[in-house]
Short mmCIF file of C-alpha atoms in Angstrom, two decimals:
data_model
loop_
_atom_site.label_atom_id
_atom_site.label_comp_id
_atom_site.label_asym_id
_atom_site.label_seq_id
_atom_site.Cartn_x
_atom_site.Cartn_y
_atom_site.Cartn_z
CA UNK A 1 108.01 60.96 87.76
CA UNK A 2 110.80 62.92 89.24
CA UNK A 3 110.15 64.73 92.65
CA UNK A 4 110.94 68.81 92.71
CA UNK A 5 111.53 68.19 96.57
CA UNK A 6 114.85 70.11 97.37
CA UNK A 7 116.96 69.50 100.45
CA UNK A 8 116.65 72.42 103.33
CA UNK A 9 119.66 73.09 104.48
CA UNK A 10 120.28 76.56 106.21
CA UNK A 11 124.36 77.65 106.27
CA UNK A 12 124.93 78.50 109.70
CA UNK A 13 126.90 82.38 108.57
CA UNK A 14 123.69 83.23 106.15
CA UNK A 15 122.70 86.57 108.00
CA UNK A 16 126.30 87.49 107.61
CA UNK A 17 128.42 88.82 105.28
CA UNK A 18 130.49 87.26 102.42
CA UNK A 19 133.35 89.04 103.00
CA UNK A 20 135.60 86.75 105.15
CA UNK A 21 137.32 89.46 107.73
CA UNK A 22 133.90 90.55 108.26
CA UNK A 23 132.08 87.23 108.98
CA UNK A 24 134.78 86.18 111.07
CA UNK A 25 133.97 88.74 113.42
CA UNK A 26 130.59 88.37 112.89
CA UNK A 27 130.30 84.80 113.88
CA UNK A 28 132.49 85.43 117.04
CA UNK A 29 130.16 88.12 118.32
CA UNK A 30 127.23 85.69 117.80
CA UNK A 31 128.71 83.31 119.88
CA UNK A 32 129.40 85.24 122.58
CA UNK A 33 125.51 86.33 122.75
CA UNK A 34 123.55 83.39 121.27
CA UNK A 35 122.82 81.93 124.59
CA UNK A 36 121.63 84.94 126.18
CA UNK A 37 117.80 85.03 127.52
CA UNK A 38 115.99 86.70 124.80
CA UNK A 39 114.46 90.67 125.64
CA UNK A 40 111.53 91.11 123.26
CA UNK A 41 110.51 95.30 124.10
CA UNK A 42 107.90 95.08 120.70
CA UNK A 43 105.84 92.42 119.61
CA UNK A 44 102.31 91.49 118.34
CA UNK A 45 101.65 88.44 119.85
CA UNK A 46 97.90 87.76 121.27
CA UNK A 47 98.44 88.01 125.26
CA UNK A 48 95.46 85.42 125.49
CA UNK A 49 98.48 82.30 124.83
CA UNK A 50 100.17 83.55 127.72
CA UNK A 51 97.07 83.51 130.18
CA UNK A 52 95.26 80.42 128.71
CA UNK A 53 98.45 78.35 127.61
CA UNK A 54 96.09 76.57 125.24
CA UNK A 55 97.96 74.61 122.22
CA UNK A 56 97.54 76.09 118.85
CA UNK A 57 95.19 74.54 116.91
CA UNK A 58 96.89 73.54 113.26
CA UNK A 59 99.45 74.77 110.92
CA UNK A 60 97.41 76.62 109.08
CA UNK A 61 95.85 78.86 112.23
CA UNK A 62 99.61 79.64 113.52
CA UNK A 63 101.62 80.49 110.63
CA UNK A 64 99.50 81.70 107.51
CA UNK A 65 95.79 83.07 108.82
CA UNK A 66 97.19 85.80 111.76
CA UNK A 67 100.46 86.85 109.21
CA UNK A 68 100.07 89.68 107.03
CA UNK A 69 103.42 89.00 106.17
CA UNK A 70 102.68 85.48 105.19
CA UNK A 71 99.35 85.98 103.21
CA UNK A 72 100.19 89.47 101.72
CA UNK A 73 102.88 87.33 99.49
CA UNK A 74 100.03 84.87 98.13
CA UNK A 75 97.31 87.65 97.26
CA UNK A 76 99.73 89.69 95.49
CA UNK A 77 99.98 86.99 93.34
CA UNK A 78 95.91 86.65 92.32
CA UNK A 79 95.28 84.35 95.32
CA UNK A 80 91.97 85.56 97.03
CA UNK A 81 92.19 85.85 100.54
CA UNK A 82 89.09 84.41 101.50
CA UNK A 83 90.82 81.05 100.10
CA UNK A 84 93.26 81.16 102.59
CA UNK A 85 90.87 81.81 105.63
CA UNK A 86 91.50 85.08 106.29
CA UNK A 87 87.92 86.37 107.81
CA UNK A 88 85.89 89.05 106.50
CA UNK A 89 85.37 92.45 108.04
CA UNK A 90 82.00 92.55 109.94
CA UNK A 91 81.56 88.50 109.71
CA UNK A 92 80.91 86.61 113.08
CA UNK A 93 79.46 83.10 114.75
CA UNK A 94 77.95 80.80 112.28
CA UNK A 95 78.23 83.09 109.17
CA UNK A 96 82.26 83.65 109.88
CA UNK A 97 82.40 79.74 110.30
CA UNK A 98 80.76 78.69 106.94
CA UNK A 99 82.84 81.25 104.86
CA UNK A 100 85.87 79.58 106.50
CA UNK A 101 88.33 77.78 104.19
CA UNK A 102 89.72 74.20 105.49
CA UNK A 103 92.65 75.07 106.73
CA UNK A 104 94.42 71.88 104.53
CA UNK A 105 93.60 73.36 101.06
CA UNK A 106 95.11 76.62 102.70
CA UNK A 107 97.84 74.98 103.85
CA UNK A 108 98.59 73.45 99.93
CA UNK A 109 97.92 76.71 98.65
CA UNK A 110 100.54 77.93 100.45
CA UNK A 111 102.81 74.99 99.62
CA UNK A 112 102.08 75.67 95.98
CA UNK A 113 103.57 78.86 95.99
CA UNK A 114 106.20 78.40 98.49
CA UNK A 115 108.90 79.70 96.01
CA UNK A 116 107.51 83.10 96.27
CA UNK A 117 109.21 83.55 99.25
CA UNK A 118 112.59 83.06 97.92
CA UNK A 119 115.23 85.61 99.26
CA UNK A 120 112.63 87.46 101.72
CA UNK A 121 112.51 88.25 105.32
CA UNK A 122 109.72 85.85 105.84
CA UNK A 123 111.50 82.77 103.80
CA UNK A 124 114.27 83.12 105.89
CA UNK A 125 112.37 83.12 108.80
CA UNK A 126 110.10 80.14 107.80
CA UNK A 127 113.05 78.27 106.69
CA UNK A 128 114.62 78.33 109.78
CA UNK A 129 111.06 77.41 111.93
CA UNK A 130 110.51 74.52 109.97
CA UNK A 131 114.56 73.36 110.26
CA UNK A 132 115.12 74.20 113.64
CA UNK A 133 111.40 73.94 115.57
CA UNK A 134 110.02 71.01 113.65
CA UNK A 135 113.19 69.42 112.18
CA UNK A 136 112.32 69.12 108.39
CA UNK A 137 114.94 68.38 105.95
CA UNK A 138 113.20 68.88 102.99
CA UNK A 139 111.91 72.14 101.77
CA UNK A 140 108.40 72.69 101.76
CA UNK A 141 106.80 72.68 98.34
CA UNK A 142 103.54 70.85 96.76
CA UNK A 143 104.51 67.55 97.04
CA UNK A 144 105.24 67.64 100.86
CA UNK A 145 102.76 69.61 101.71
CA UNK A 146 100.29 67.80 103.55
CA UNK A 147 103.23 65.61 105.27
CA UNK A 148 104.29 69.01 106.57
CA UNK A 149 100.62 70.11 107.83
CA UNK A 150 100.13 66.68 109.63
CA UNK A 151 103.56 66.56 111.29
CA UNK A 152 103.46 70.88 112.56
CA UNK A 153 99.83 69.85 113.59
CA UNK A 154 100.46 66.85 115.75
CA UNK A 155 103.20 68.57 117.19
CA UNK A 156 101.63 71.62 117.99
CA UNK A 157 99.14 69.36 120.06
CA UNK A 158 101.81 68.38 122.25
CA UNK A 159 102.69 69.64 125.64
CA UNK A 160 105.87 71.04 124.50
CA UNK A 161 104.17 73.56 122.26
CA UNK A 162 102.21 75.62 124.68
CA UNK A 163 102.84 78.80 124.85
CA UNK A 164 104.50 78.58 128.51
CA UNK A 165 107.01 75.82 127.01
CA UNK A 166 107.78 77.56 124.23
CA UNK A 167 108.81 80.65 126.07
CA UNK A 168 111.23 78.59 128.20
CA UNK A 169 112.60 76.47 125.00
CA UNK A 170 113.67 79.52 123.31
CA UNK A 171 115.00 81.54 126.46
CA UNK A 172 112.70 84.21 126.36
CA UNK A 173 113.09 86.36 129.29
CA UNK A 174 110.57 88.73 128.58
CA UNK A 175 108.31 89.62 125.63
CA UNK A 176 105.90 92.90 125.44
CA UNK A 177 102.78 92.82 123.35
CA UNK A 178 100.67 95.83 122.18
CA UNK A 179 97.32 97.15 122.69
CA UNK A 180 95.55 99.82 121.88
CA UNK A 181 94.36 102.59 124.39
CA UNK A 182 91.03 101.13 125.45
CA UNK A 183 92.18 97.64 125.94
CA UNK A 184 91.15 96.42 129.48
CA UNK A 185 94.17 93.88 129.37
CA UNK A 186 92.00 91.37 130.69
CA UNK A 187 94.96 88.60 130.17
CA UNK A 188 97.35 91.03 131.47
CA UNK A 189 95.33 91.21 134.31
CA UNK A 190 94.80 87.75 135.00
CA UNK A 191 98.29 86.59 135.14
CA UNK A 192 99.32 89.28 137.75
CA UNK A 193 101.10 87.38 140.71
CA UNK A 194 101.95 84.74 138.90
CA UNK A 195 105.84 84.11 137.47
CA UNK A 196 104.37 84.77 133.92
CA UNK A 197 103.45 88.48 134.91
CA UNK A 198 107.55 89.11 135.18
CA UNK A 199 107.81 87.53 131.44
CA UNK A 200 104.39 89.07 129.52
CA UNK A 201 103.91 92.76 129.80
CA UNK A 202 101.73 95.10 127.55
CA UNK A 203 102.92 98.30 125.67
CA UNK A 204 100.32 101.35 124.94
CA UNK A 205 99.58 102.20 121.89
CA UNK A 206 97.33 105.09 121.38
CA UNK A 207 97.12 105.34 117.23
CA UNK A 208 93.49 104.17 117.71
CA UNK A 209 92.84 107.76 119.70
CA UNK A 210 95.03 109.85 118.29
CA UNK A 211 95.04 109.25 114.39
CA UNK A 212 92.06 111.45 113.14
CA UNK A 213 92.38 109.77 110.18
CA UNK A 214 90.74 106.33 111.27
CA UNK A 215 87.48 105.64 110.47
CA UNK A 216 86.70 104.82 114.33
CA UNK A 217 88.67 107.84 115.83
CA UNK A 218 85.60 109.79 116.34
CA UNK A 219 83.71 106.95 118.19
CA UNK A 220 87.12 106.05 120.18
CA UNK A 221 87.15 109.63 121.77
CA UNK A 222 84.26 109.21 122.88
CA UNK A 223 84.67 105.78 124.45
CA UNK A 224 87.84 106.79 125.76
CA UNK A 225 85.49 109.63 127.74
CA UNK A 226 83.66 106.92 128.84
CA UNK A 227 86.19 104.84 130.49
CA UNK A 228 88.14 107.41 132.03
CA UNK A 229 85.33 109.65 132.86
CA UNK A 230 86.90 112.85 131.63
CA UNK A 231 85.24 115.04 129.27
CA UNK A 232 86.87 114.32 125.44
CA UNK A 233 84.84 116.84 124.36
CA UNK A 234 87.66 119.12 125.59
CA UNK A 235 91.12 119.23 124.54
CA UNK A 236 92.46 119.37 128.38
CA UNK A 237 90.08 116.36 129.40
CA UNK A 238 91.09 114.70 126.29
CA UNK A 239 94.51 114.83 127.30
CA UNK A 240 93.91 114.21 131.29
CA UNK A 241 92.24 110.64 129.82
CA UNK A 242 95.31 109.62 127.51
CA UNK A 243 96.94 110.38 130.65
CA UNK A 244 94.85 107.76 133.05
CA UNK A 245 94.95 105.08 130.49
CA UNK A 246 98.77 105.38 130.51
CA UNK A 247 98.68 104.96 133.94
CA UNK A 248 95.91 101.84 133.64
CA UNK A 249 98.70 100.35 131.42
CA UNK A 250 101.63 100.85 133.59
CA UNK A 251 99.97 99.53 136.95
CA UNK A 252 97.18 96.73 134.87
CA UNK A 253 99.54 95.65 132.42
CA UNK A 254 103.13 96.33 133.49
CA UNK A 255 104.02 98.56 130.21
CA UNK A 256 107.41 99.96 130.31
CA UNK A 257 106.76 102.15 127.10
CA UNK A 258 104.79 103.22 124.49
CA UNK A 259 104.08 102.36 120.66
CA UNK A 260 103.33 104.98 118.12
CA UNK A 261 102.65 103.76 114.41
CA UNK A 262 102.35 107.50 112.80
CA UNK A 263 103.11 108.21 108.93
CA UNK A 264 105.79 110.71 109.47
CA UNK A 265 108.02 111.75 112.15
CA UNK A 266 106.26 115.26 112.20
CA UNK A 267 106.14 116.73 115.43
CA UNK A 268 104.38 120.36 116.54
CA UNK A 269 104.74 122.99 119.28
CA UNK A 270 101.46 124.71 119.11
CA UNK A 271 99.50 127.11 121.46
CA UNK A 272 96.77 125.95 123.83
CA UNK A 273 94.38 128.09 121.42
CA UNK A 274 95.73 126.36 118.00
CA UNK A 275 95.52 123.14 120.10
CA UNK A 276 92.06 123.28 121.36
CA UNK A 277 90.93 124.48 117.55
CA UNK A 278 92.33 121.56 116.16
CA UNK A 279 90.93 119.06 118.31
CA UNK A 280 87.49 120.44 118.05
CA UNK A 281 87.73 119.67 114.03
CA UNK A 282 89.20 116.46 114.58
CA UNK A 283 86.88 115.49 116.98
CA UNK A 284 84.23 116.63 115.02
CA UNK A 285 85.16 115.48 111.61
CA UNK A 286 85.46 118.56 110.12
CA UNK A 287 89.42 118.17 109.63
CA UNK A 288 91.68 118.00 106.62
CA UNK A 289 94.36 115.64 105.82
CA UNK A 290 96.95 118.27 106.15
CA UNK A 291 94.91 119.27 109.91
CA UNK A 292 95.55 115.46 110.52
CA UNK A 293 98.90 114.98 110.40
CA UNK A 294 99.53 118.21 111.90
CA UNK A 295 97.24 116.81 114.96
CA UNK A 296 99.21 113.92 114.72
CA UNK A 297 102.15 116.07 114.87
CA UNK A 298 101.54 117.76 118.24
CA UNK A 299 100.26 114.55 119.92
CA UNK A 300 103.86 113.30 119.55
CA UNK A 301 104.83 116.37 121.17
CA UNK A 302 102.37 115.84 124.26
CA UNK A 303 103.02 112.27 124.68
CA UNK A 304 106.76 113.22 124.71
CA UNK A 305 106.15 114.95 128.00
CA UNK A 306 104.22 112.50 129.14
CA UNK A 307 106.98 110.29 128.80
CA UNK A 308 108.86 112.52 130.74
CA UNK A 309 106.82 112.16 133.74
CA UNK A 310 105.42 108.66 133.65
CA UNK A 311 109.14 107.26 132.52
CA UNK A 312 107.26 104.91 129.28
CA UNK A 313 109.86 104.83 126.88
CA UNK A 314 108.61 106.09 123.35
CA UNK A 315 108.62 103.80 120.35
CA UNK A 316 108.22 105.39 117.12
CA UNK A 317 108.23 103.79 113.82
CA UNK A 318 107.04 106.31 111.27
CA UNK A 319 107.45 105.92 107.38
CA UNK A 320 104.51 103.47 106.50
CA UNK A 321 101.63 104.17 104.68
CA UNK A 322 99.14 101.93 105.70
CA UNK A 323 96.36 99.87 104.55
CA UNK A 324 96.51 101.72 101.13
CA UNK A 325 94.14 99.03 99.43
CA UNK A 326 90.97 100.29 99.91
CA UNK A 327 89.02 97.52 98.41
CA UNK A 328 90.93 94.90 101.05
CA UNK A 329 90.04 97.16 103.54
CA UNK A 330 86.70 97.42 103.20
CA UNK A 331 86.34 93.78 102.82
CA UNK A 332 88.66 92.55 105.52
CA UNK A 333 89.80 95.62 107.68
CA UNK A 334 92.57 97.05 109.09
CA UNK A 335 96.30 95.10 109.24
CA UNK A 336 95.93 93.03 106.02
CA UNK A 337 99.09 93.27 104.55
CA UNK A 338 98.57 96.91 102.75
CA UNK A 339 101.29 98.66 104.14
CA UNK A 340 104.18 99.98 101.98
CA UNK A 341 107.57 102.19 102.77
CA UNK A 342 106.79 106.00 102.02
CA UNK A 343 109.35 108.64 101.81
CA UNK A 344 107.64 111.19 104.13
CA UNK A 345 109.70 109.66 107.26
CA UNK A 346 112.90 111.35 105.25
CA UNK A 347 111.61 114.66 104.59
CA UNK A 348 110.06 115.02 108.01
CA UNK A 349 113.08 114.42 109.73
CA UNK A 350 115.33 116.05 107.50
CA UNK A 351 113.29 118.78 106.39
#
């Protein structure tokens, strides 16, 4: 029986141009900066990692279960997400554990289908991690899946693979996590005063209290009022509450930026009376899709004004149609890989 295992060989210029002149310049530029510290101003790492500094559990928990870029490829080919260990929306405790897939089996499914990642950004990244971090010399496939799983899982249990050790290993000077406006930032607060506080900061992402198309928007606005002691049934009270949360993120989480995942880059400049009327419609669940988009546009303008005053840098990444698969959303909740690019960003910017 012949083996299907291929060597894992990474060309040092694999991400550069194939043009000899261009690649020579690219290589020279890369060599001049490759050893500099990493400053990551936008990311979605879990702040709990850096507070508790506990080892990661196993290969599946690290590479598959939390990464919708990885598991969305698999379910696009008909593999149920329940088979990949993705927790169903609303399941907790014993019920969630009883439906959890065995990590070794999930990894085998991943390896059986690893060819699907060829030529994708995820594939480039995974191959680099497997080679450079874990020292594999053979490409992941069905035959060596369990060898991969055991070696990675064993390595993750060592002191060299704690979050703090990995921060040092990869020369990460600073990493910014991203939290919603209602987050109380317990882990950022817990590391305050430690050396890690200068390396791990939060980012204020207020989509949960700004996007009126969300199913939890009305409840979130009410919670916003509760935690800020502001009357968020009024336009001015709502704006004041958002500013209070921005200040909280700056002080308690050392935030230097905000993060906005709006469908488009539309902005608006409505009168105060128009803002009050529009907010009332959104707050009470009586807004149309067009009015929800207008509200997001007005809020970009309001948030830009706040940034001028408090200095938080705005990060806007429009053009994504999020959670487009209603069946997946209903069963598994938000942010499960059902995001697709949208052309509306071009129309909103260029007219």
